[in-house]
PDB file of C-alpha atoms in Angstrom:
ATOM      1  CA  MET L1444      99.021 141.098  69.424  1.00 60.00           C
ATOM      2  CA  GLU L1445      97.260 138.820  71.904  1.00 60.00           C
ATOM      3  CA  LEU L1446      96.875 141.691  74.385  1.00 60.00           C
ATOM      4  CA  LEU L1447      95.470 143.928  71.665  1.00 59.00           C
ATOM      5  CA  GLY L1448      93.067 141.214  70.571  1.00 64.00           C
ATOM      6  CA  LYS L1449      91.891 140.658  74.130  1.00 63.00           C
ATOM      7  CA  GLY L1450      91.006 144.306  74.610  1.00 64.00           C
ATOM      8  CA  SER L1451      94.073 145.391  76.574  1.00 66.00           C
ATOM      9  CA  PRO L1452      95.459 148.148  74.353  1.00 63.00           C
ATOM     10  CA  ALA L1453      97.380 149.892  77.153  1.00 69.00           C
ATOM     11  CA  ALA L1454      99.306 146.741  78.001  1.00 70.00           C
ATOM     12  CA  ALA L1455      99.769 145.958  74.320  1.00 69.00           C
ATOM     13  CA  SER L1456     101.108 149.456  73.733  1.00 77.00           C
ATOM     14  CA  GLN L1457     103.828 148.988  76.346  1.00 75.00           C
ATOM     15  CA  VAL L1458     104.970 145.679  74.875  1.00 70.00           C
ATOM     16  CA  LEU L1459     104.714 146.907  71.293  1.00 79.00           C
ATOM     17  CA  GLN L1460     106.703 150.070  72.044  1.00 79.00           C
ATOM     18  CA  ARG L1461     109.628 147.874  73.088  1.00 79.00           C
ATOM     19  CA  ALA L1462     109.134 145.726  69.986  1.00 77.00           C
ATOM     20  CA  VAL L1463     109.264 148.800  67.726  1.00 80.00           C
ATOM     21  CA  MET L1464     112.493 149.882  69.408  1.00 79.00           C
ATOM     22  CA  ALA L1465     113.961 146.461  68.634  1.00 84.00           C
ATOM     23  CA  GLU L1466     112.506 146.270  65.095  1.00 86.00           C
ATOM     24  CA  PRO L1467     111.913 149.861  63.912  1.00 86.00           C
ATOM     25  CA  THR L1468     111.349 148.831  60.285  1.00 88.00           C
ATOM     26  CA  SER L1469     108.679 146.214  61.030  1.00 90.00           C
ATOM     27  CA  ARG L1470     105.449 147.536  59.534  1.00 92.00           C
ATOM     28  CA  SER L1471     103.289 144.947  61.276  1.00 90.00           C
ATOM     29  CA  VAL L1472     104.668 145.771  64.725  1.00 90.00           C
ATOM     30  CA  ARG L1473     104.393 149.524  64.115  1.00 93.00           C
ATOM     31  CA  GLU L1474     100.816 149.105  62.853  1.00 93.00           C
ATOM     32  CA  ALA L1475      99.887 147.117  65.953  1.00 90.00           C
ATOM     33  CA  LEU L1476     101.461 149.819  68.134  1.00 91.00           C
ATOM     34  CA  ALA L1477      99.544 152.539  66.284  1.00 95.00           C
ATOM     35  CA  ARG L1478      96.293 150.613  66.751  1.00 91.00           C
ATOM     36  CA  ALA L1479      96.990 150.182  70.478  1.00 90.00           C
ATOM     37  CA  GLN L1480      97.798 153.880  70.824  1.00 93.00           C
ATOM     38  CA  PHE L1481      94.611 154.812  68.970  1.00 95.00           C
ATOM     39  CA  ASP L1482      92.557 152.519  71.197  1.00 90.00           C
ATOM     40  CA  THR L1483      93.979 154.184  74.317  1.00 91.00           C
ATOM     41  CA  GLY L1484      93.228 157.685  73.022  1.00 94.00           C
ATOM     42  CA  ARG L1485      96.835 158.550  72.224  1.00 94.00           C
ATOM     43  CA  TYR L1486      95.900 159.910  68.808  1.00 98.00           C
ATOM     44  CA  ALA L1487      99.001 162.022  68.193  1.00 98.00           C
ATOM     45  CA  GLU L1488     101.280 159.045  68.791  1.00 96.00           C
ATOM     46  CA  ALA L1489      99.065 156.792  66.688  1.00 97.00           C
ATOM     47  CA  ALA L1490      99.151 159.346  63.867  1.00 98.00           C
ATOM     48  CA  ASP L1491     102.949 159.511  64.075  1.00 97.00           C
ATOM     49  CA  ASN L1492     103.254 155.739  63.758  1.00 96.00           C
ATOM     50  CA  PHE L1493     100.709 155.456  60.963  1.00 98.00           C
ATOM     51  CA  ARG L1494     102.553 158.284  59.171  1.00 98.00           C
ATOM     52  CA  VAL L1495     105.826 156.320  59.347  1.00 97.00           C
ATOM     53  CA  ILE L1496     104.072 153.406  57.635  1.00 97.00           C
ATOM     54  CA  VAL L1497     102.491 155.662  54.985  1.00 98.00           C
ATOM     55  CA  GLU L1498     105.855 157.238  54.201  1.00 97.00           C
ATOM     56  CA  ALA L1499     107.536 153.832  53.909  1.00 95.00           C
ATOM     57  CA  SER L1500     104.675 152.238  51.998  1.00 95.00           C
ATOM     58  CA  PRO L1501     102.449 154.803  50.244  1.00 97.00           C
ATOM     59  CA  SER L1502     100.189 152.068  48.858  1.00 97.00           C
ATOM     60  CA  ASP L1503      99.208 150.768  52.316  1.00 97.00           C
ATOM     61  CA  ASP L1504      95.503 151.620  52.377  1.00 98.00           C
ATOM     62  CA  TYR L1505      95.034 150.641  56.030  1.00 97.00           C
ATOM     63  CA  ALA L1506      97.849 152.957  57.152  1.00 98.00           C
ATOM     64  CA  HIS L1507      96.196 155.849  55.287  1.00 98.00           C
ATOM     65  CA  PHE L1508      92.900 154.943  56.959  1.00 98.00           C
ATOM     66  CA  GLY L1509      94.462 154.749  60.420  1.00 98.00           C
ATOM     67  CA  LEU L1510      96.308 158.020  59.921  1.00 98.00           C
ATOM     68  CA  GLY L1511      93.114 159.681  58.741  1.00 98.00           C
ATOM     69  CA  LEU L1512      91.158 158.459  61.749  1.00 98.00           C
ATOM     70  CA  ALA L1513      93.856 159.520  64.193  1.00 98.00           C
ATOM     71  CA  LEU L1514      94.066 162.981  62.634  1.00 98.00           C
ATOM     72  CA  ALA L1515      90.285 163.326  62.787  1.00 98.00           C
ATOM     73  CA  ARG L1516      90.328 162.463  66.487  1.00 97.00           C
ATOM     74  CA  LYS L1517      92.999 165.128  66.967  1.00 97.00           C
ATOM     75  CA  GLY L1518      90.680 167.626  65.291  1.00 96.00           C
ATOM     76  CA  GLU L1519      92.741 167.906  62.108  1.00 97.00           C
ATOM     77  CA  HIS L1520      89.816 167.212  59.807  1.00 97.00           C
ATOM     78  CA  ALA L1521      91.223 168.699  56.590  1.00 97.00           C
ATOM     79  CA  ALA L1522      94.365 166.560  56.801  1.00 98.00           C
ATOM     80  CA  ALA L1523      92.263 163.571  57.866  1.00 98.00           C
ATOM     81  CA  ALA L1524      90.078 163.949  54.771  1.00 98.00           C
ATOM     82  CA  GLU L1525      93.133 163.738  52.507  1.00 98.00           C
ATOM     83  CA  TYR L1526      94.335 160.445  53.982  1.00 98.00           C
ATOM     84  CA  LEU L1527      90.851 158.966  54.183  1.00 98.00           C
ATOM     85  CA  ALA L1528      90.225 159.930  50.550  1.00 98.00           C
ATOM     86  CA  LEU L1529      93.396 158.104  49.537  1.00 98.00           C
ATOM     87  CA  ALA L1530      92.387 155.017  51.510  1.00 98.00           C
ATOM     88  CA  ALA L1531      88.899 155.071  49.990  1.00 98.00           C
ATOM     89  CA  ALA L1532      90.330 155.541  46.487  1.00 98.00           C
ATOM     90  CA  MET L1533      92.639 152.571  46.965  1.00 98.00           C
ATOM     91  CA  ARG L1534      89.906 150.361  48.390  1.00 97.00           C
ATOM     92  CA  PRO L1535      86.457 151.722  47.481  1.00 96.00           C
ATOM     93  CA  ASP L1536      84.962 148.381  48.540  1.00 97.00           C
ATOM     94  CA  ARG L1537      85.883 149.051  52.195  1.00 97.00           C
ATOM     95  CA  LYS L1538      82.784 150.605  53.771  1.00 98.00           C
ATOM     96  CA  PRO L1539      84.612 151.776  56.927  1.00 98.00           C
ATOM     97  CA  TYR L1540      86.917 153.850  54.695  1.00 98.00           C
ATOM     98  CA  THR L1541      84.105 155.521  52.785  1.00 97.00           C
ATOM     99  CA  ASP L1542      82.011 156.013  55.926  1.00 98.00           C
ATOM    100  CA  ALA L1543      84.895 157.699  57.753  1.00 98.00           C
ATOM    101  CA  LEU L1544      85.601 159.933  54.761  1.00 98.00           C
ATOM    102  CA  ARG L1545      81.942 160.913  54.517  1.00 98.00           C
ATOM    103  CA  GLN L1546      81.848 161.764  58.228  1.00 98.00           C
ATOM    104  CA  VAL L1547      85.005 163.888  58.119  1.00 98.00           C
ATOM    105  CA  ARG L1548      83.788 165.742  55.040  1.00 97.00           C
ATOM    106  CA  ALA L1549      80.458 166.395  56.761  1.00 97.00           C
ATOM    107  CA  THR L1550      82.313 167.799  59.770  1.00 96.00           C
ATOM    108  CA  LEU L1551      84.359 170.069  57.516  1.00 96.00           C
ATOM    109  CA  GLU L1552      81.239 171.263  55.710  1.00 95.00           C
ATOM    110  CA  ALA L1553      79.425 171.937  58.982  1.00 94.00           C
ATOM    111  CA  ARG L1554      82.361 173.992  60.210  1.00 91.00           C
ATOM    112  CA  ARG L1555      82.490 175.954  56.955  1.00 89.00           C
ATOM    113  CA  THR L1556      78.810 176.854  57.109  1.00 88.00           C
ATOM    114  CA  LYS L1557      78.681 177.583  60.829  1.00 76.00           C
ATOM    115  CA  PRO L1558      79.241 181.250  61.696  1.00 68.00           C
ATOM    116  CA  GLY L1559      82.425 181.748  63.703  1.00 60.00           C
ATOM    117  CA  ALA L1560      83.773 178.296  62.801  1.00 51.00           C
ATOM    118  CA  GLU L1561      87.447 177.818  62.050  1.00 49.00           C
TER     119      GLU L1561
END
């Protein structure tokens, strides 16, 4: 956690990966690993770890938020919108949640209205 806090997500990721292997059910360690992976641009791995947390604890708003952000970075905006909407519904007072949801929905809308978009 100290490495992550000091802005060394790559180093933190290495340490946290070993910690997750030793304690696979620890939500806090897995969340820290997912954050480190996200910060190093490893969005697929971050999404996988956030998804494990969401599946184990469906009421964890931060895990939904993290999963939504990671999916958005992977280009999976429709799936991202679902998780971000859940996070925002659970914690409507969290501006980062609502801002991220608004941005993903705007991206989806722009792609729908743009000729030749997916």
